PDB file of C-alpha atoms in Angstrom:
ATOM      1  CA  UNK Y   1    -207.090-119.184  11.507  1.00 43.00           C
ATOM      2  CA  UNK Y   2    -210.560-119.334  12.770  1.00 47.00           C
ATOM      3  CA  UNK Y   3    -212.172-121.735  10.677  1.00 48.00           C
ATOM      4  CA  UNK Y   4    -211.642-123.557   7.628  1.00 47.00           C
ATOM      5  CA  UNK Y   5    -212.734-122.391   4.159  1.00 50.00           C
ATOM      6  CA  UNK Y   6    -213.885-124.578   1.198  1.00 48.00           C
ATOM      7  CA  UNK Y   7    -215.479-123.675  -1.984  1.00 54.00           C
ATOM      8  CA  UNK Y   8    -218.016-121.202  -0.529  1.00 54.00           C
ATOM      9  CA  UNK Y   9    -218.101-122.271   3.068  1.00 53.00           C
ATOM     10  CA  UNK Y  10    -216.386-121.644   6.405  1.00 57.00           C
ATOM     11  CA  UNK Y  11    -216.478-124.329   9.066  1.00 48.00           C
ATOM     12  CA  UNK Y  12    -215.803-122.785  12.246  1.00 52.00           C
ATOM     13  CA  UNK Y  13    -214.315-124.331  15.579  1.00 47.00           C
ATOM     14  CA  UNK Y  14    -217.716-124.975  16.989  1.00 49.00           C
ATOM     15  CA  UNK Y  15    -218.512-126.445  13.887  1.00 48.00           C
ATOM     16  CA  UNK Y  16    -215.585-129.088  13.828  1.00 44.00           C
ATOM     17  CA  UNK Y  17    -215.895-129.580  17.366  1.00 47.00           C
ATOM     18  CA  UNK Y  18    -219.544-130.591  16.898  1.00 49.00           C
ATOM     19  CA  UNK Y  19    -218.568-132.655  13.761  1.00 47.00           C
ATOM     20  CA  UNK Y  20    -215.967-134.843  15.844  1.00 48.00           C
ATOM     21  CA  UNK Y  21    -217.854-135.781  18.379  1.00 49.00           C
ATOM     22  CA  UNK Y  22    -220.407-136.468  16.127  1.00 48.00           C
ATOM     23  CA  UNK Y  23    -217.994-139.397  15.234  1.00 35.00           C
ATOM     24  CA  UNK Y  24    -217.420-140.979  18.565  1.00 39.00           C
ATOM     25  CA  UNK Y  25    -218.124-144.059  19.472  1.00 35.00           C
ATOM     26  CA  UNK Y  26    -221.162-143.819  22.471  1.00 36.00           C
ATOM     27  CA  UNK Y  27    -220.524-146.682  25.858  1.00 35.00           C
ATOM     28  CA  UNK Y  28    -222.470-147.082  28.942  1.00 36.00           C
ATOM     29  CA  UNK Y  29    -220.429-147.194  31.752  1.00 37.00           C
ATOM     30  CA  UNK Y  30    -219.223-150.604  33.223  1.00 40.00           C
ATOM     31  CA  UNK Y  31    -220.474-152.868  30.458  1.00 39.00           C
ATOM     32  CA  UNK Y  32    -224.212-151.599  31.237  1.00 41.00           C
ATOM     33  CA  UNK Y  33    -225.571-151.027  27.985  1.00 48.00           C
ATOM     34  CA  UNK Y  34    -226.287-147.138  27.288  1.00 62.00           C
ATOM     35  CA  UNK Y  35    -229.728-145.647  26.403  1.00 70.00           C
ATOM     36  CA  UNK Y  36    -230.519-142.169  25.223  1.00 75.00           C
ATOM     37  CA  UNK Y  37    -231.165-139.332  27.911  1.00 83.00           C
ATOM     38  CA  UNK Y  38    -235.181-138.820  28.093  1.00 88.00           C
ATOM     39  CA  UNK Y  39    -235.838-135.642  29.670  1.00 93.00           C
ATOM     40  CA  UNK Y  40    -239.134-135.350  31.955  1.00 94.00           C
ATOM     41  CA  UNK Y  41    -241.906-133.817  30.744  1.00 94.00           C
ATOM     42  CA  UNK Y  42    -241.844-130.560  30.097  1.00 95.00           C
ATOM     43  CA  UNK Y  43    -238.251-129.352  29.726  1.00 96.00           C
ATOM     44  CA  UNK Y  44    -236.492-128.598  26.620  1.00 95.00           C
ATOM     45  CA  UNK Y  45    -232.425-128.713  25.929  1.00 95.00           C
ATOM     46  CA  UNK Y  46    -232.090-126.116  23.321  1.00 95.00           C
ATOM     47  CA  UNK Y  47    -228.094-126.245  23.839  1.00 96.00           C
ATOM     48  CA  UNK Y  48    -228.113-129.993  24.062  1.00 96.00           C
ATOM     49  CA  UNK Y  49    -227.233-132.500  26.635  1.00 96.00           C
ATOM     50  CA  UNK Y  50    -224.486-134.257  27.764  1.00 97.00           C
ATOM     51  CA  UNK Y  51    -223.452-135.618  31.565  1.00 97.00           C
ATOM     52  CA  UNK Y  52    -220.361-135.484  33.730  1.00 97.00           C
ATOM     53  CA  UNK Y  53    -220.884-139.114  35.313  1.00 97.00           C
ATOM     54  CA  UNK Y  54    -219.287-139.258  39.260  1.00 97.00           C
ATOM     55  CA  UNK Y  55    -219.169-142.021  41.899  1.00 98.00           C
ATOM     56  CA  UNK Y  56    -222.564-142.514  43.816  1.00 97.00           C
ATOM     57  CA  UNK Y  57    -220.223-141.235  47.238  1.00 97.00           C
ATOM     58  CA  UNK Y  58    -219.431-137.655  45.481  1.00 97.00           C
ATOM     59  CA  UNK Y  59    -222.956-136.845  44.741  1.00 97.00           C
ATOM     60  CA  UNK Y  60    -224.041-135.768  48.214  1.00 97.00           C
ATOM     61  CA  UNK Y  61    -220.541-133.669  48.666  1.00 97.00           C
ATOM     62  CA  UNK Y  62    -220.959-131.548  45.743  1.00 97.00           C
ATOM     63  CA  UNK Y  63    -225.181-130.997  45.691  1.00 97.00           C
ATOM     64  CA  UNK Y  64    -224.596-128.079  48.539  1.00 97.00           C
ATOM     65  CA  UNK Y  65    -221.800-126.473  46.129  1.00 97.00           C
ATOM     66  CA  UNK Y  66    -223.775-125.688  43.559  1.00 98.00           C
ATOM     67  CA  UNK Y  67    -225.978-122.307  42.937  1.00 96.00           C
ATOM     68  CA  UNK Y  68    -228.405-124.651  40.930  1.00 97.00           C
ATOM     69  CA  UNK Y  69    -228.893-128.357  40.591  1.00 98.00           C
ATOM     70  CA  UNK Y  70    -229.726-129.484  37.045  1.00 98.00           C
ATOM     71  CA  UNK Y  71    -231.634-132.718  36.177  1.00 97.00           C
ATOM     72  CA  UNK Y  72    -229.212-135.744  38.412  1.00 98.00           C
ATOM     73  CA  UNK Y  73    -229.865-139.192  37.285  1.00 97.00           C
ATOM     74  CA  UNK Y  74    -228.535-142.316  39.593  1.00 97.00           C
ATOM     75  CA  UNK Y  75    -228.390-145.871  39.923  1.00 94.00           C
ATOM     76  CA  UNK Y  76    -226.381-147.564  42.817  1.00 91.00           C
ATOM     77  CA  UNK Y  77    -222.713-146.133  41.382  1.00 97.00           C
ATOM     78  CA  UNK Y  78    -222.958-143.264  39.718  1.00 97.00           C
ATOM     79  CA  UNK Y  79    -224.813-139.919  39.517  1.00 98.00           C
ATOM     80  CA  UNK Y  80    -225.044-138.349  36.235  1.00 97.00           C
ATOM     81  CA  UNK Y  81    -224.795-134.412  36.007  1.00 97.00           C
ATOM     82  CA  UNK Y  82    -227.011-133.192  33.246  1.00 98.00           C
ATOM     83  CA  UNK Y  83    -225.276-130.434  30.851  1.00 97.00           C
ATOM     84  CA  UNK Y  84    -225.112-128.496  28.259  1.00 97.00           C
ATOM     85  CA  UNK Y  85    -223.287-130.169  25.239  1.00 96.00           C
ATOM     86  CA  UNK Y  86    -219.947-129.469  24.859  1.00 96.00           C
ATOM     87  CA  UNK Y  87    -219.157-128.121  28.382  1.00 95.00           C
ATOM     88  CA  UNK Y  88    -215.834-130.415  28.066  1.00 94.00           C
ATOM     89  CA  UNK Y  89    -214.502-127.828  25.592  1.00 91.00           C
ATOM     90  CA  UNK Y  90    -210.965-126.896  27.020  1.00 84.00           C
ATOM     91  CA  UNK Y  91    -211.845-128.119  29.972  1.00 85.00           C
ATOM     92  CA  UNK Y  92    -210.458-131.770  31.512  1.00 90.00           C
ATOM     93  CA  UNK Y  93    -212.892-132.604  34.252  1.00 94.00           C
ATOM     94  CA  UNK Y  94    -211.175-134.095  37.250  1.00 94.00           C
ATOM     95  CA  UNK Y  95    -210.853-137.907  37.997  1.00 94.00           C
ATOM     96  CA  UNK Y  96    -213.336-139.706  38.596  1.00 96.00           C
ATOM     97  CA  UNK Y  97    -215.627-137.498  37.181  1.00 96.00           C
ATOM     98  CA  UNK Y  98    -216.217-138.853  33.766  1.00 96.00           C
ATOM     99  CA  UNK Y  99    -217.452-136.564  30.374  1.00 97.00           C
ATOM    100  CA  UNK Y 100    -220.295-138.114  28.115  1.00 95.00           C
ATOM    101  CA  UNK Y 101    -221.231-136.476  25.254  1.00 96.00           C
ATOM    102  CA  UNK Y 102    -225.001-137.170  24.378  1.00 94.00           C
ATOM    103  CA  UNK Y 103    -225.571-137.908  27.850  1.00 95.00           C
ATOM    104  CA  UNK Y 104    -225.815-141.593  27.344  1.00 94.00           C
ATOM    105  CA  UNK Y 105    -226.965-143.489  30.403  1.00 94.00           C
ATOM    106  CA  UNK Y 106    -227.376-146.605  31.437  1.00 93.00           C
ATOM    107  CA  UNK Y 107    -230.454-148.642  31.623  1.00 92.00           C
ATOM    108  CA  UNK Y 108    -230.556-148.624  34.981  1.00 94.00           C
ATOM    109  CA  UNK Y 109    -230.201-145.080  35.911  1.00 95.00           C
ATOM    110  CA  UNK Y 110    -232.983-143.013  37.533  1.00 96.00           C
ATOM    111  CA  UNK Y 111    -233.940-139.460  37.460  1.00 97.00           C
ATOM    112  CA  UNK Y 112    -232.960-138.834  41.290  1.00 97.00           C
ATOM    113  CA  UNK Y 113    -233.471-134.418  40.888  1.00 97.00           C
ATOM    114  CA  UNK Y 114    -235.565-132.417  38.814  1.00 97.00           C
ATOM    115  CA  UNK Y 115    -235.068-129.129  39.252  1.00 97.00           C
ATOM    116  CA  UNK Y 116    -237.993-126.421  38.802  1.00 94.00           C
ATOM    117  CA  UNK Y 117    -238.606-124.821  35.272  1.00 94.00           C
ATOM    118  CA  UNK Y 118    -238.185-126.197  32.051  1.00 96.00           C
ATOM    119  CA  UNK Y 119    -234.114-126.276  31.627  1.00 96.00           C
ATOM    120  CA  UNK Y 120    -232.582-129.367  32.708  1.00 97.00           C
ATOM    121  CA  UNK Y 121    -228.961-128.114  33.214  1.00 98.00           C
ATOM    122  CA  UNK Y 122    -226.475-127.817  35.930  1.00 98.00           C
ATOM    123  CA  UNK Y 123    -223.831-124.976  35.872  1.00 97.00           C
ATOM    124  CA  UNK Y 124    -220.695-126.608  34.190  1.00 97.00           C
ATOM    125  CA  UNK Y 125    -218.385-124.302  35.884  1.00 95.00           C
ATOM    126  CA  UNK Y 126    -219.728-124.396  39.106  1.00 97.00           C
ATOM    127  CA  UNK Y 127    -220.304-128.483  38.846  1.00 98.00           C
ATOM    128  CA  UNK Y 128    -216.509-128.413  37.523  1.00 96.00           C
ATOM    129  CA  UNK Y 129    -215.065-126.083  40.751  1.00 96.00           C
ATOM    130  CA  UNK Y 130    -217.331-128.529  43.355  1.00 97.00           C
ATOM    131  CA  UNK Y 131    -216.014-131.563  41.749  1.00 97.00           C
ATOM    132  CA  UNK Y 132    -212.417-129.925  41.708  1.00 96.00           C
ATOM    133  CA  UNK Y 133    -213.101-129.509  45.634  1.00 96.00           C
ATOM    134  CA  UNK Y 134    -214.059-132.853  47.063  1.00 97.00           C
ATOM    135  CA  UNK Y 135    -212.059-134.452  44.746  1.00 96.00           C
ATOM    136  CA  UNK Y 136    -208.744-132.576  45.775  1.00 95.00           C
ATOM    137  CA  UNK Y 137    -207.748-131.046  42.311  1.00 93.00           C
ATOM    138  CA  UNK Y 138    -206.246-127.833  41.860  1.00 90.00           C
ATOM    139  CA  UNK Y 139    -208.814-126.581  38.901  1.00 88.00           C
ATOM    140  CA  UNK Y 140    -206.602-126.292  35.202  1.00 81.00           C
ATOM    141  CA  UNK Y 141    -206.769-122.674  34.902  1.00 79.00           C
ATOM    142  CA  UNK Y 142    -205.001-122.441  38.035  1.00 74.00           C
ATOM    143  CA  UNK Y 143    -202.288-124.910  37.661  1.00 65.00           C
ATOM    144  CA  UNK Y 144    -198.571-123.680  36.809  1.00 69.00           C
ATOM    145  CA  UNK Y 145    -197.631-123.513  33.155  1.00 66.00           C
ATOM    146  CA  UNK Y 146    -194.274-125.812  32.348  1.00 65.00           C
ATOM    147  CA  UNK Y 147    -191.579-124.383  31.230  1.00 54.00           C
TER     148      UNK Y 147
END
């Protein structure tokens, strides 16, 4: 079943994705109280934002993996990885890397990269494979099946 029907409507699985998360609870990370991503001037998120948040020591290992770097914001812990929203979808990003949806950051983060154009993203699947790298993980898609 791809969706699920009412009296004249069909809610499909991007729809009920979307609608979940549109429930969830939004935390900054370590007690630091969360603001709302502001993009810099001049670029636009027409597929939405969230960030893939990763210890201050990984973010120098994984910037010369990546085809393109996105929008990175930082403070003294963490660097967030701007993306596209629901770039999580089926996918469980490796410890320590840490999903937000909406991109919430805290106060005290800093836009560290802007990249040229008007598109603040990084690759998911490329940030996902670097990650996977310096992090040790064997990616999901290529991890044995249980029996």
């Amino acid at each position: 079943m791809n969706g699920v029907r009412g009296p004249g409507r069909t809610l499909g699985l991007e729809t009920l994705v979307r609608l979940k998360r549109g429930h969830r609870s939004v935390a900054g990370e370590g007690g630091t109280a969360a603001r709302g991503l502001s993009l810099p001037e001049g670029m636009t998120a027409p597929l939405g934002c969230d960030a893939v948040a990763v210890p201050a020591r990984l973010g120098p290992l994984v910037v010369p993996r990546l085809p393109r770097v996105g929008c990175v914001y930082a403070d003294g812990t963490h660097w967030w990885w701007i993306v596209p929203s629901d770039s999580d979808y089926a996918l469980p990003w490796p410890a320590p890397a840490h999903y937000s949806p909406g991109a919430p950051l805290p106060g005290t983060a800093r836009l560290i990269h802007r990249p040229d154009g008007t598109v603040p993203y990084t690759p998911p699947i490329p940030l996902y494979l670097a990650l996977c790298r310096v992090t040790g993980t064997t990616p999901e898609w290529s991890r044995p099946l249980s029996a």
